[in-house]
Short mmCIF file of C-alpha atoms in Angstrom, two decimals:
data_model
loop_
_atom_site.label_atom_id
_atom_site.label_comp_id
_atom_site.label_asym_id
_atom_site.label_seq_id
_atom_site.Cartn_x
_atom_site.Cartn_y
_atom_site.Cartn_z
CA MET V 96 -41.17 -2.79 60.59
CA ALA V 97 -43.78 -4.57 58.31
CA PRO V 98 -47.43 -4.19 58.88
CA THR V 99 -49.24 -7.20 60.80
CA GLU V 100 -52.82 -8.49 60.46
CA GLN V 101 -55.34 -10.19 62.61
CA LEU V 102 -58.96 -10.93 62.76
CA GLU V 103 -60.70 -9.30 65.23
CA ILE V 104 -63.68 -11.01 66.50
CA GLU V 105 -65.50 -8.90 69.52
CA THR V 106 -68.76 -8.10 71.00
CA LYS V 107 -69.61 -4.80 72.78
CA TYR V 108 -72.34 -3.75 75.77
CA ASP V 109 -73.06 -0.36 77.25
CA VAL V 110 -73.11 -0.55 80.86
CA ASP V 111 -73.78 1.89 83.72
CA ASP V 112 -71.07 3.04 86.02
CA SER V 113 -72.65 1.29 89.14
CA VAL V 114 -73.16 -1.92 87.43
CA ILE V 115 -70.19 -4.48 88.89
CA LEU V 116 -68.32 -6.84 86.44
CA PRO V 117 -69.53 -10.37 87.10
CA ALA V 118 -67.37 -13.53 88.15
CA LEU V 119 -65.59 -14.31 84.87
CA HIS V 120 -63.91 -17.56 85.91
CA GLU V 121 -67.38 -19.13 86.23
CA LEU V 122 -67.55 -19.30 82.21
CA PRO V 123 -67.17 -22.51 80.69
CA GLY V 124 -63.82 -23.75 79.62
CA VAL V 125 -62.30 -20.65 81.70
CA ALA V 126 -59.71 -22.09 84.04
CA SER V 127 -58.62 -18.89 85.92
CA VAL V 128 -58.61 -14.82 85.07
CA ALA V 129 -55.17 -13.32 85.00
CA GLN V 130 -54.73 -10.13 87.28
CA PRO V 131 -56.11 -7.35 85.66
CA VAL V 132 -53.90 -4.80 83.84
CA GLU V 133 -55.00 -1.22 83.68
CA LEU V 134 -53.93 1.01 80.67
CA ASP V 135 -54.69 4.76 79.78
CA LEU V 136 -55.02 5.11 75.91
CA GLU V 137 -55.38 7.50 73.51
CA ALA V 138 -56.60 7.30 69.77
CA VAL V 139 -57.24 9.89 67.35
CA TYR V 140 -59.21 8.93 64.29
CA TYR V 141 -58.75 10.15 61.13
CA ASP V 142 -61.22 10.53 58.01
CA THR V 143 -62.35 12.75 55.14
CA ALA V 144 -64.53 15.68 55.59
CA ASP V 145 -67.38 13.72 53.99
CA LEU V 146 -66.54 10.79 56.67
CA ASP V 147 -66.16 8.23 53.93
CA LEU V 148 -64.09 5.84 56.09
CA ALA V 149 -67.14 5.69 58.60
CA ALA V 150 -69.94 5.33 56.03
CA HIS V 151 -68.11 2.28 54.95
CA LYS V 152 -67.75 1.18 58.14
CA VAL V 153 -63.96 1.39 58.21
CA THR V 154 -61.89 2.92 60.66
CA LEU V 155 -58.29 4.47 60.85
CA ARG V 156 -56.78 5.57 64.21
CA ARG V 157 -53.27 6.49 65.79
CA ARG V 158 -53.44 4.93 69.05
CA THR V 159 -50.81 5.35 72.29
CA GLY V 160 -50.58 4.24 75.68
CA GLY V 161 -51.14 0.21 75.31
CA GLU V 162 -49.42 -2.69 74.45
CA ASP V 163 -50.52 -2.32 70.68
CA ASP V 164 -49.32 1.48 69.92
CA GLY V 165 -49.61 2.11 66.23
CA TRP V 166 -51.84 3.02 63.15
CA HIS V 167 -54.58 0.60 63.14
CA VAL V 168 -57.00 0.25 60.20
CA LYS V 169 -60.14 -2.01 60.80
CA LEU V 170 -61.76 -3.37 57.76
CA PRO V 171 -65.12 -5.17 57.72
CA VAL V 172 -65.02 -8.64 56.70
CA SER V 173 -68.35 -10.14 57.98
CA SER V 174 -71.09 -9.50 60.56
CA GLY V 175 -69.15 -9.35 63.98
CA GLU V 176 -65.63 -9.76 62.19
CA ARG V 177 -63.07 -7.26 61.16
CA LEU V 178 -59.47 -7.35 59.88
CA GLU V 179 -57.14 -5.22 61.59
CA VAL V 180 -54.09 -3.98 60.00
CA HIS V 181 -51.50 -2.86 62.42
CA HIS V 182 -48.69 -0.57 61.17
CA PRO V 183 -45.71 1.17 63.55
CA LEU V 184 -45.95 4.33 64.85
CA GLY V 185 -43.13 5.99 63.20
CA ARG V 186 -42.15 9.53 63.51
CA SER V 187 -45.41 11.04 62.19
CA THR V 188 -47.90 12.63 64.77
CA ARG V 189 -50.30 14.38 62.70
CA SER V 190 -50.33 12.99 59.23
CA VAL V 191 -51.39 9.66 58.42
CA PRO V 192 -48.44 7.85 56.86
CA ILE V 193 -48.72 6.98 53.09
CA ALA V 194 -48.34 3.28 53.78
CA VAL V 195 -51.41 3.57 55.97
CA VAL V 196 -53.18 5.96 53.56
CA ARG V 197 -53.16 3.34 50.91
CA THR V 198 -54.75 0.86 52.78
CA VAL V 199 -57.88 2.88 52.89
CA ARG V 200 -57.41 4.47 49.69
CA VAL V 201 -60.31 2.85 47.92
CA HIS V 202 -62.63 5.21 50.24
CA VAL V 203 -60.68 7.87 50.67
CA ARG V 204 -58.89 8.48 46.94
CA ASP V 205 -57.15 11.68 47.00
CA HIS V 206 -59.13 13.49 49.90
CA PRO V 207 -57.25 14.61 52.74
CA LEU V 208 -57.39 12.58 56.05
CA LEU V 209 -58.18 14.60 59.09
CA PRO V 210 -58.37 14.38 62.84
CA VAL V 211 -62.05 13.69 63.28
CA VAL V 212 -62.47 11.92 66.96
CA THR V 213 -60.16 12.08 70.16
CA LEU V 214 -60.92 8.82 72.52
CA ASN V 215 -59.41 8.90 75.81
CA THR V 216 -60.01 5.38 77.33
CA ARG V 217 -59.03 4.20 80.77
CA ARG V 218 -59.30 0.18 80.22
CA ILE V 219 -59.27 -2.39 82.76
CA VAL V 220 -58.33 -5.69 81.07
CA HIS V 221 -59.35 -8.98 82.32
CA ARG V 222 -57.75 -11.78 80.34
CA LEU V 223 -59.75 -15.22 80.65
CA LEU V 224 -57.00 -18.25 80.57
CA ASP V 225 -57.32 -21.73 79.95
CA ALA V 226 -55.80 -24.79 82.05
CA ASP V 227 -52.61 -24.39 80.39
CA GLY V 228 -52.53 -20.56 80.91
CA GLY V 229 -53.31 -19.69 77.18
CA VAL V 230 -55.40 -16.59 76.79
CA LEU V 231 -58.79 -17.57 75.41
CA ALA V 232 -60.41 -14.09 75.57
CA GLU V 233 -59.90 -10.54 77.06
CA VAL V 234 -62.79 -8.84 78.83
CA ALA V 235 -62.35 -5.02 78.84
CA ASP V 236 -63.95 -2.63 81.12
CA ASP V 237 -63.69 0.90 79.62
CA GLN V 238 -64.30 4.40 80.60
CA VAL V 239 -64.17 6.19 77.26
CA THR V 240 -64.20 10.08 76.91
CA ALA V 241 -64.89 11.27 72.95
CA THR V 242 -64.42 14.20 71.64
CA VAL V 243 -65.35 15.31 68.21
CA THR V 244 -63.24 17.71 66.55
CA GLY V 245 -64.63 20.95 67.48
CA GLY V 246 -67.09 19.57 69.61
CA GLU V 247 -67.78 19.32 73.37
CA PRO V 248 -66.63 15.81 75.46
CA GLU V 249 -69.03 12.96 75.92
CA SER V 250 -68.28 9.85 78.56
CA TRP V 251 -69.76 6.63 78.87
CA ARG V 252 -68.90 3.16 80.08
CA GLU V 253 -68.84 0.13 78.06
CA TRP V 254 -67.73 -3.51 78.35
CA GLU V 255 -65.84 -5.06 75.21
CA VAL V 256 -65.20 -9.06 74.78
CA GLU V 257 -62.71 -9.91 72.23
CA LEU V 258 -61.61 -13.46 71.42
CA VAL V 259 -58.35 -14.46 71.46
CA GLY V 260 -57.68 -18.14 71.55
CA GLY V 261 -61.30 -19.17 72.40
CA ASP V 262 -64.26 -20.09 70.29
CA SER V 263 -67.51 -18.31 69.52
CA ALA V 264 -69.09 -20.43 72.42
CA LEU V 265 -67.23 -18.51 74.71
CA LEU V 266 -68.08 -15.03 73.08
CA SER V 267 -71.64 -15.85 73.40
CA ASP V 268 -71.32 -17.48 76.93
CA ALA V 269 -69.70 -14.08 77.97
CA GLY V 270 -72.28 -12.17 76.59
CA ASP V 271 -74.99 -13.84 78.37
CA LEU V 272 -73.17 -13.45 81.69
CA LEU V 273 -72.68 -9.92 81.22
CA LEU V 274 -76.45 -9.25 80.05
CA ARG V 275 -77.29 -10.89 83.19
CA ALA V 276 -75.09 -8.53 85.08
CA GLY V 277 -76.99 -5.53 83.84
CA ALA V 278 -75.11 -4.80 80.71
CA ARG V 279 -77.11 -3.92 77.43
CA PRO V 280 -76.15 -4.62 73.73
CA ALA V 281 -73.91 -1.77 72.41
CA SER V 282 -75.65 1.08 70.85
CA GLY V 283 -73.31 1.20 67.92
CA PRO V 284 -70.94 -0.95 66.27
CA SER V 285 -67.78 0.78 67.66
CA LYS V 286 -66.62 3.73 69.82
CA LEU V 287 -66.15 5.84 67.01
CA ALA V 288 -69.79 5.28 65.59
CA ARG V 289 -71.01 6.30 68.97
CA ALA V 290 -69.13 9.34 68.92
CA LEU V 291 -69.75 10.54 65.78
CA GLY V 292 -73.75 9.55 66.11
CA ASP V 293 -76.02 11.07 63.23
CA ARG V 294 -73.06 12.77 61.51
CA VAL V 295 -71.76 9.35 59.67
CA PRO V 296 -73.70 9.42 55.93
CA GLY V 297 -75.66 6.22 55.13
CA TYR V 298 -74.84 4.29 52.57
CA ASP V 299 -77.88 1.41 52.35
CA PRO V 300 -77.44 -1.32 50.12
CA PHE V 301 -79.83 -1.46 47.03
CA GLU V 302 -82.38 -4.26 47.20
CA LEU V 303 -84.36 -5.32 44.54
CA PRO V 304 -88.04 -4.92 44.78
CA LYS V 305 -90.48 -8.06 44.14
CA LYS V 306 -91.28 -6.99 40.63
CA PRO V 307 -88.13 -5.60 39.29
CA LEU V 308 -87.56 -3.49 36.54
CA THR V 309 -84.34 -4.62 33.97
CA SER V 310 -82.78 -1.46 35.38
CA ASP V 311 -83.30 -2.77 39.02
CA LEU V 312 -81.24 -5.98 37.94
CA PHE V 313 -78.71 -3.96 36.51
CA ARG V 314 -78.17 -2.16 39.67
CA ALA V 315 -78.44 -4.83 41.87
CA TYR V 316 -75.78 -6.76 39.68
CA ALA V 317 -73.68 -3.99 39.26
CA GLY V 318 -73.64 -2.86 42.80
CA ALA V 319 -72.01 -6.17 43.79
CA GLN V 320 -69.21 -5.82 41.36
CA VAL V 321 -68.65 -2.06 42.63
CA GLN V 322 -68.65 -3.51 46.27
CA ALA V 323 -66.47 -6.34 45.28
CA ILE V 324 -63.88 -3.83 43.77
CA ARG V 325 -63.92 -1.85 47.24
CA ASP V 326 -63.54 -5.25 48.87
CA ARG V 327 -60.51 -6.29 46.57
CA ASP V 328 -58.55 -3.20 46.32
CA PRO V 329 -57.21 -3.20 50.05
CA GLU V 330 -56.04 -6.74 49.47
CA VAL V 331 -54.49 -5.95 46.09
CA ARG V 332 -52.49 -3.48 47.94
CA ARG V 333 -51.31 -6.11 50.71
CA ASP V 334 -50.73 -8.58 47.98
CA VAL V 335 -53.35 -11.09 49.19
CA PRO V 336 -53.20 -14.53 47.15
CA ASP V 337 -55.51 -14.23 44.29
CA SER V 338 -56.83 -10.89 45.05
CA ILE V 339 -55.77 -9.56 41.58
CA HIS V 340 -57.73 -12.21 39.74
CA LYS V 341 -60.90 -11.46 41.99
CA PHE V 342 -60.29 -7.78 41.21
CA ARG V 343 -60.22 -8.42 37.56
CA VAL V 344 -63.04 -10.59 37.42
CA ALA V 345 -65.23 -7.83 39.19
CA THR V 346 -64.29 -5.41 36.50
CA ARG V 347 -64.84 -7.73 33.79
CA ARG V 348 -68.30 -8.36 35.25
CA LEU V 349 -69.12 -4.97 35.19
CA ARG V 350 -68.15 -4.05 31.75
CA SER V 351 -70.35 -6.97 30.71
CA ALA V 352 -73.63 -5.72 32.29
CA LEU V 353 -73.16 -2.59 31.05
CA ALA V 354 -72.86 -3.97 27.51
CA THR V 355 -75.69 -6.44 28.02
CA TYR V 356 -77.79 -3.82 29.58
CA ARG V 357 -77.46 -1.12 26.68
CA PRO V 358 -81.18 -1.24 25.95
CA VAL V 359 -81.91 0.44 29.42
CA VAL V 360 -78.52 2.01 30.55
CA ASP V 361 -77.32 4.94 28.34
CA ARG V 362 -74.88 3.69 25.58
CA ALA V 363 -72.36 6.70 25.85
CA ALA V 364 -71.89 6.91 29.59
CA GLY V 365 -71.85 2.86 29.91
CA ASP V 366 -69.27 2.68 27.04
CA GLU V 367 -66.96 5.38 28.61
CA LEU V 368 -67.18 3.38 31.94
CA ARG V 369 -66.44 0.32 30.00
CA ALA V 370 -63.42 1.55 28.32
CA GLU V 371 -62.05 2.85 31.82
CA LEU V 372 -62.64 -0.50 33.39
CA LYS V 373 -60.88 -1.93 30.45
CA TRP V 374 -57.92 0.30 31.19
CA LEU V 375 -57.67 -0.94 34.83
CA ALA V 376 -58.13 -4.54 34.14
CA GLY V 377 -55.29 -4.04 31.56
CA GLU V 378 -53.08 -2.58 34.57
CA LEU V 379 -53.75 -5.44 36.63
CA GLY V 380 -53.56 -8.33 33.88
CA ALA V 381 -49.51 -8.75 33.50
CA ALA V 382 -49.13 -9.59 37.13
CA ARG V 383 -52.03 -11.95 37.17
CA ASP V 384 -51.30 -13.56 33.87
CA ALA V 385 -47.71 -14.17 35.34
CA GLU V 386 -48.82 -15.45 38.52
CA VAL V 387 -51.14 -18.06 36.72
CA GLN V 388 -48.09 -19.01 34.19
CA ARG V 389 -45.57 -19.74 37.09
CA GLU V 390 -47.74 -22.16 38.71
CA HIS V 391 -48.63 -23.88 35.31
CA PHE V 392 -44.98 -24.15 34.19
CA ALA V 393 -43.77 -25.20 37.56
CA ALA V 394 -46.01 -28.15 37.54
CA GLU V 395 -45.46 -29.03 33.50
CA VAL V 396 -41.45 -28.86 34.22
CA ALA V 397 -41.77 -31.06 37.15
CA GLU V 398 -43.48 -33.60 34.86
CA GLN V 399 -40.76 -33.90 32.28
CA PRO V 400 -38.45 -36.87 32.29
CA VAL V 401 -35.05 -35.59 33.97
CA GLU V 402 -32.86 -36.67 31.04
CA LEU V 403 -34.97 -34.35 28.67
CA VAL V 404 -34.64 -31.31 30.77
CA ILE V 405 -31.65 -29.73 29.31
CA GLY V 406 -30.39 -26.80 31.10
CA ARG V 407 -31.80 -24.32 33.68
CA VAL V 408 -35.29 -24.70 32.30
CA ALA V 409 -37.61 -24.12 35.48
CA GLY V 410 -35.39 -21.84 36.84
CA ARG V 411 -35.22 -19.29 33.67
CA ILE V 412 -38.82 -19.63 33.15
CA ASP V 413 -39.74 -18.92 37.00
CA ASP V 414 -37.13 -15.99 36.73
CA HIS V 415 -38.66 -14.31 33.68
CA LEU V 416 -42.39 -14.80 34.96
CA ARG V 417 -41.09 -13.50 38.58
CA GLY V 418 -39.91 -10.62 36.66
CA VAL V 419 -43.04 -10.04 34.87
CA TYR V 420 -44.95 -9.95 37.98
CA ARG V 421 -42.91 -7.84 39.77
CA ASP V 422 -43.01 -5.12 37.35
CA GLY V 423 -46.83 -5.74 36.62
CA ARG V 424 -47.48 -5.58 40.26
CA ALA V 425 -45.80 -2.19 40.52
CA ALA V 426 -48.03 -1.24 37.32
CA ALA V 427 -50.68 -2.08 39.09
CA LEU V 428 -50.20 -0.34 42.36
CA ALA V 429 -49.37 2.87 40.20
CA ALA V 430 -52.53 2.54 38.51
CA LEU V 431 -54.26 2.00 42.01
CA GLU V 432 -52.46 5.62 43.18
CA SER V 433 -53.47 7.60 39.80
CA PRO V 434 -56.07 10.25 39.60
CA ARG V 435 -57.33 8.28 36.47
CA TYR V 436 -58.41 5.51 39.18
CA PHE V 437 -59.78 7.74 41.71
CA ARG V 438 -62.14 9.26 39.07
CA LEU V 439 -63.36 6.00 38.10
CA LEU V 440 -64.29 4.90 41.39
CA ASP V 441 -66.41 8.40 41.68
CA ALA V 442 -67.81 7.32 38.61
CA LEU V 443 -68.71 3.67 39.69
CA ASP V 444 -70.18 5.60 42.85
CA ASP V 445 -72.55 7.80 40.53
CA LEU V 446 -73.40 4.97 38.26
CA ILE V 447 -74.81 3.04 41.23
CA ALA V 448 -76.37 5.96 43.26
CA LYS V 449 -78.07 7.07 40.14
CA PRO V 450 -77.74 4.91 36.95
CA PRO V 451 -78.16 6.46 33.76
CA ILE V 452 -81.68 4.79 32.71
CA THR V 453 -82.93 5.17 29.45
CA GLY V 454 -86.56 4.99 28.29
CA ASP V 455 -86.88 1.43 27.23
CA ASP V 456 -87.02 0.21 30.73
CA ARG V 457 -89.71 -2.69 31.27
CA LYS V 458 -90.51 -5.12 33.42
CA ALA V 459 -87.54 -7.50 33.85
CA ARG V 460 -89.34 -10.78 33.50
CA LYS V 461 -90.71 -9.59 30.05
CA GLN V 462 -87.50 -7.87 28.89
CA ILE V 463 -84.48 -10.04 30.39
CA GLY V 464 -85.03 -12.70 28.02
CA ASP V 465 -84.25 -10.40 24.93
CA LEU V 466 -81.01 -9.12 26.48
CA LEU V 467 -80.08 -12.81 26.92
CA THR V 468 -80.99 -13.73 23.57
CA HIS V 469 -78.90 -11.45 21.99
CA ASP V 470 -76.02 -12.22 23.92
CA CYS V 471 -76.50 -15.94 22.72
CA LYS V 472 -76.50 -14.65 19.33
CA ARG V 473 -73.45 -13.03 19.81
CA MET V 474 -71.68 -16.16 21.14
CA ARG V 475 -73.10 -18.37 18.22
CA LYS V 476 -71.67 -15.51 15.55
CA ALA V 477 -68.26 -15.97 17.13
CA VAL V 478 -68.36 -19.85 17.06
CA ARG V 479 -69.30 -19.47 13.22
CA ARG V 480 -66.73 -17.27 12.53
CA SER V 481 -63.83 -19.57 14.20
CA GLN V 482 -65.24 -22.51 12.09
CA GLN V 483 -64.90 -20.21 9.09
CA ALA V 484 -61.34 -19.40 9.79
CA GLU V 485 -58.68 -19.98 7.20
CA THR V 486 -55.45 -19.98 9.47
CA VAL V 487 -54.71 -21.85 12.61
CA ALA V 488 -53.79 -18.31 14.05
CA GLU V 489 -57.20 -16.54 12.91
CA GLN V 490 -59.04 -19.57 14.43
CA ASP V 491 -57.09 -19.16 17.59
CA HIS V 492 -58.14 -15.47 17.29
CA GLU V 493 -61.73 -16.29 16.90
CA LEU V 494 -61.85 -18.87 19.74
CA HIS V 495 -60.74 -16.30 22.11
CA GLU V 496 -63.35 -14.11 20.92
CA VAL V 497 -65.92 -17.04 21.62
CA ARG V 498 -64.42 -17.34 24.99
CA LYS V 499 -65.19 -13.57 25.89
CA SER V 500 -68.68 -13.97 24.53
CA ALA V 501 -69.16 -16.81 26.48
CA LYS V 502 -68.12 -14.81 29.65
CA ARG V 503 -70.29 -12.14 28.72
CA LEU V 504 -73.09 -14.69 28.51
CA ARG V 505 -72.62 -16.22 31.61
CA TYR V 506 -72.38 -12.90 33.62
CA ALA V 507 -75.60 -11.93 32.17
CA ALA V 508 -77.38 -14.96 33.07
CA GLU V 509 -76.12 -14.63 36.31
CA SER V 510 -77.73 -11.15 36.76
CA ALA V 511 -81.19 -12.51 35.69
CA VAL V 512 -81.19 -15.31 38.46
CA PRO V 513 -83.34 -13.05 40.89
CA VAL V 514 -85.91 -13.15 37.75
CA LEU V 515 -85.38 -16.50 35.97
CA ALA V 516 -84.37 -18.59 38.59
CA ASP V 517 -83.10 -22.05 37.76
CA GLU V 518 -83.50 -21.47 34.10
CA ALA V 519 -80.95 -18.60 34.40
CA THR V 520 -78.60 -20.63 36.20
CA GLU V 521 -78.26 -23.47 33.96
CA LEU V 522 -77.55 -20.72 31.34
CA ALA V 523 -74.76 -19.63 32.93
CA ALA V 524 -73.56 -23.17 33.79
CA ARG V 525 -73.52 -24.01 30.07
CA ALA V 526 -71.54 -20.76 29.11
CA GLU V 527 -69.19 -21.38 31.64
CA GLN V 528 -68.30 -24.86 30.08
CA VAL V 529 -67.16 -22.89 26.96
CA GLN V 530 -65.25 -20.61 29.16
CA GLU V 531 -63.40 -23.00 30.79
CA ILE V 532 -62.60 -25.35 27.68
CA LEU V 533 -61.44 -22.10 25.71
CA GLY V 534 -59.62 -20.75 28.74
CA GLU V 535 -57.14 -23.88 28.44
CA HIS V 536 -57.14 -23.16 24.65
CA GLN V 537 -56.13 -19.56 25.04
CA ASP V 538 -53.77 -20.19 27.99
CA SER V 539 -51.84 -22.47 25.69
CA VAL V 540 -51.53 -19.78 23.03
CA VAL V 541 -49.90 -17.59 25.61
CA SER V 542 -47.72 -20.19 26.93
CA ARG V 543 -46.49 -21.19 23.36
CA GLU V 544 -45.53 -17.47 22.54
CA LEU V 545 -43.40 -17.31 25.75
CA LEU V 546 -41.75 -20.68 25.20
CA HIS V 547 -40.94 -19.65 21.46
CA ARG V 548 -39.64 -16.46 22.79
CA LEU V 549 -37.64 -17.90 25.41
CA ALA V 550 -36.17 -20.32 23.10
CA LEU V 551 -34.83 -18.06 20.96
CA GLU V 552 -33.03 -16.37 23.88
CA VAL V 553 -31.53 -19.66 24.98
CA TYR V 554 -30.41 -20.30 21.45
CA ALA V 555 -28.83 -16.89 20.95
CA GLU V 556 -26.67 -17.12 23.89
CA GLY V 557 -25.29 -20.40 22.84
CA GLY V 558 -27.66 -23.06 24.85
CA ASN V 559 -29.81 -25.88 24.00
CA PRO V 560 -33.42 -24.85 23.31
CA PHE V 561 -34.72 -28.32 23.13
CA THR V 562 -36.90 -28.61 26.12
CA TYR V 563 -38.44 -25.37 25.48
CA GLY V 564 -39.33 -26.89 21.92
CA ARG V 565 -40.36 -29.86 23.89
CA LEU V 566 -42.69 -27.98 26.43
CA HIS V 567 -44.05 -26.02 23.18
CA ALA V 568 -45.07 -29.35 21.55
CA THR V 569 -46.67 -30.18 24.96
CA GLU V 570 -48.65 -26.77 24.87
CA GLU V 571 -49.60 -27.27 21.06
CA VAL V 572 -51.41 -30.54 21.97
CA ARG V 573 -52.81 -29.03 24.91
CA GLY V 574 -54.50 -26.36 22.57
CA ASN V 575 -55.34 -29.00 20.06
CA THR V 576 -57.10 -31.14 22.75
CA SER V 577 -59.33 -27.95 24.15
CA ARG V 578 -60.17 -27.09 20.58
CA GLU V 579 -61.29 -30.32 19.68
CA ALA V 580 -63.16 -30.76 22.88
CA PHE V 581 -64.71 -27.60 22.10
CA TYR V 582 -66.21 -28.46 18.75
CA GLU V 583 -67.22 -31.41 20.39
CA LEU V 584 -69.08 -30.06 23.01
CA TRP V 585 -71.01 -27.25 21.02
CA PRO V 586 -73.40 -29.20 19.20
CA THR V 587 -74.81 -30.75 22.31
CA LEU V 588 -75.38 -27.28 24.31
CA GLU V 589 -78.71 -25.72 24.15
CA PHE V 590 -78.28 -21.71 24.56
CA HIS V 591 -81.79 -20.26 24.54
CA LEU V 592 -84.69 -19.55 26.93
#
């Protein structure tokens, strides 16, 4: 059975044994309360020896005795919300199934998962219903006994309100009612966190000081990209739409920052990380490029006059790109399961915890302008090379280099916003203009290469490649138009601080 997902929105409250649950049917919008259901639940929580999951507010448990027996992984989404991924129990009663491990691999890597806490809960569930009998929310009255592996049992009582079909107002109203009845806001975000207490290592996010050094800007920006990698990794594994793109953008932003901030970040260490990030982005690239091209060609073929589409053009292009995507995704997932990737994640943790800062680290307001000016000059040089190119192929290559330089400048400007504010925002916007126009150009170059290859295959098989040639011409026009648009735009853009 395939895993399922649901967004969990709930609040928890500590409560003494003597407190009585109030009349829930009096809550606004609640028509009635179903007969209580009593459950005896057992949940065994797994983590690494260093509690890496708990440190990142991720939980993994094997639960039995309820209506949702199985392996549950809960991933933080936002304040008060978690994504719960539910896998079937399977046959394993001790080791965590590999499909479940992969969901949390970005945190545990190749470290073994061990039982860390067992929770036994006597739960009484009160379902709050609307006028049609639909479930708005569930209020659980839990008697909990938690046993940390190797420790003594600890017991407590708590109330839990989970939204099902209601809205946030009901969650707030229920909270007010329970607090008036004698409950207290929960002492921890989860039963597991309460059971583990101060055993959980802290990972406090880095905050910029009021007068940051240049290295502080780097650490804040790089830290955001490392967190994005952690967030996107589970999504890529679950094939969430656009997740590969977001993952690659995070790696590119981080690579760019390591280059821009070379005056303050040790170059040897930074370049080693850049090489590994480039490898990772490359492993993700084939699937992402095929994803984009499938969408583009589906629309482009559909726009052609019916009488000019000779043969199974759309189907052949889509079949080819689906195969590329399938193989590319398999390669990407293999990379995410490799020791090389795990060691990269370890290195990124070290980078944020203790950046390899050089001696040329000054007040950001005085130094960051020089770094941005350097990236501006780098882009101008790339533009001059494109203008001096002697062949179309050389110019296509150089314009691709201009686009990469524009991305680097854009990301550098974004990192400088905390210091330069609107000035950096405007610089990033101008660089993004260049990036987008030349993105169209590069896409047309790649599309032409694909169409040429498919046309030759069709011709070799005795088919008619006419439509592929027509599409190729359309892509050539697209490329020429974007090239001309760039050279027209370029003199109007100001790249200075």
